């Protein structure tokens, strides 16, 4: 009888502690700042870090003492490498730009990556509210870069302006700017001009 009572007490105590607590690596926790989601944060003097996955719209960034991979709001650059894994996505990207083949789209993706990574060689600014890119370790962000003429410009705008990206991904009402719909309309106007001037992918 005594054993039964002890067993019931143990089960009751475990039920009170459910769900069980788990210890986390502080470094891992710092990479997953979900608690701050929906609160815009700005990080200046950020640096690009080398990573195989870096491309035209997604890249590994050092901000302060932390590292995260950020993905641009509003725009999507073609994949820089052709493979069976991303073939469907490249086909869609080729159709958007009226390109003959997905391989042609990947060539634009390589040019987009070179364009972006060149701009990110100088310190830049990240504005994010920690929205995850699907269920991944990447976060959506706005990136402000220092252009070749020394001015500060939105990287998403520059990619559209030069014909290296399509307007195709999650948008957001960016702090201090127009609404999401108005900013998308602004990008559409830039894209029309890029088509007319046959820039980037529109030159093929």
Coordinates of N, CA, C and O in Angstrom, one line a residue, residues 56 78 80 105-117 159 164 200-201 204:
X56 N 21.5 36.1 -54.3 CA 21.0 37.5 -54.5 C 20.1 38.0 -53.5 O 20.0 39.2 -53.3
X78 N 16.5 34.6 -59.1 CA 16.6 33.2 -59.6 C 17.7 32.5 -58.9 O 18.7 33.1 -58.4
X80 N 20.9 30.4 -58.2 CA 22.2 30.6 -58.9 C 22.8 29.3 -59.4 O 23.8 29.3 -60.2
X105 N 17.8 31.1 -66.5 CA 17.4 31.7 -65.3 C 18.5 31.6 -64.2 O 18.8 32.6 -63.5
X106 N 19.2 30.5 -64.2 CA 20.3 30.3 -63.2 C 21.5 31.2 -63.6 O 22.2 31.7 -62.6
X107 N 21.6 31.5 -64.8 CA 22.7 32.5 -65.2 C 22.4 33.9 -64.6 O 23.2 34.6 -64.2
X108 N 21.1 34.3 -64.7 CA 20.7 35.5 -64.1 C 20.8 35.5 -62.6 O 21.3 36.4 -62.0
X109 N 20.6 34.3 -62.0 CA 20.8 34.1 -60.6 C 22.2 34.3 -60.2 O 22.5 34.9 -59.1
X110 N 23.1 33.9 -61.0 CA 24.6 34.1 -60.7 C 24.9 35.6 -60.7 O 25.6 36.1 -59.9
X111 N 24.4 36.2 -61.8 CA 24.6 37.7 -61.9 C 24.0 38.4 -60.7 O 24.6 39.4 -60.2
X112 N 22.8 38.0 -60.3 CA 22.2 38.7 -59.1 C 23.0 38.5 -57.9 O 23.2 39.4 -57.1
X113 N 23.5 37.3 -57.7 CA 24.4 37.0 -56.5 C 25.6 37.9 -56.5 O 26.0 38.5 -55.5
X114 N 26.3 38.0 -57.7 CA 27.5 38.8 -57.8 C 27.1 40.3 -57.4 O 27.9 41.0 -56.7
X115 N 26.0 40.8 -58.0 CA 25.6 42.1 -57.7 C 25.3 42.4 -56.3 O 25.8 43.4 -55.7
X116 N 24.6 41.5 -55.6 CA 24.3 41.7 -54.2 C 25.5 41.6 -53.3 O 25.8 42.4 -52.4
X117 N 26.3 40.5 -53.5 CA 27.4 40.3 -52.6 C 28.5 41.3 -52.8 O 29.2 41.6 -51.9
X159 N 17.6 45.5 -56.8 CA 17.5 44.3 -57.6 C 16.4 44.4 -58.7 O 16.6 43.9 -59.8
X164 N 17.3 42.0 -61.8 CA 17.8 40.7 -61.2 C 16.9 40.0 -60.3 O 17.2 38.9 -59.7
X200 N 19.2 43.5 -67.0 CA 19.3 42.2 -66.3 C 18.6 41.1 -67.1 O 18.9 40.8 -68.3
X201 N 17.7 40.4 -66.4 CA 17.0 39.2 -67.1 C 16.2 39.7 -68.2 O 16.0 38.9 -69.2
X204 N 17.5 39.3 -72.0 CA 17.7 38.0 -72.7 C 16.7 37.8 -73.7 O 15.5 37.8 -73.4

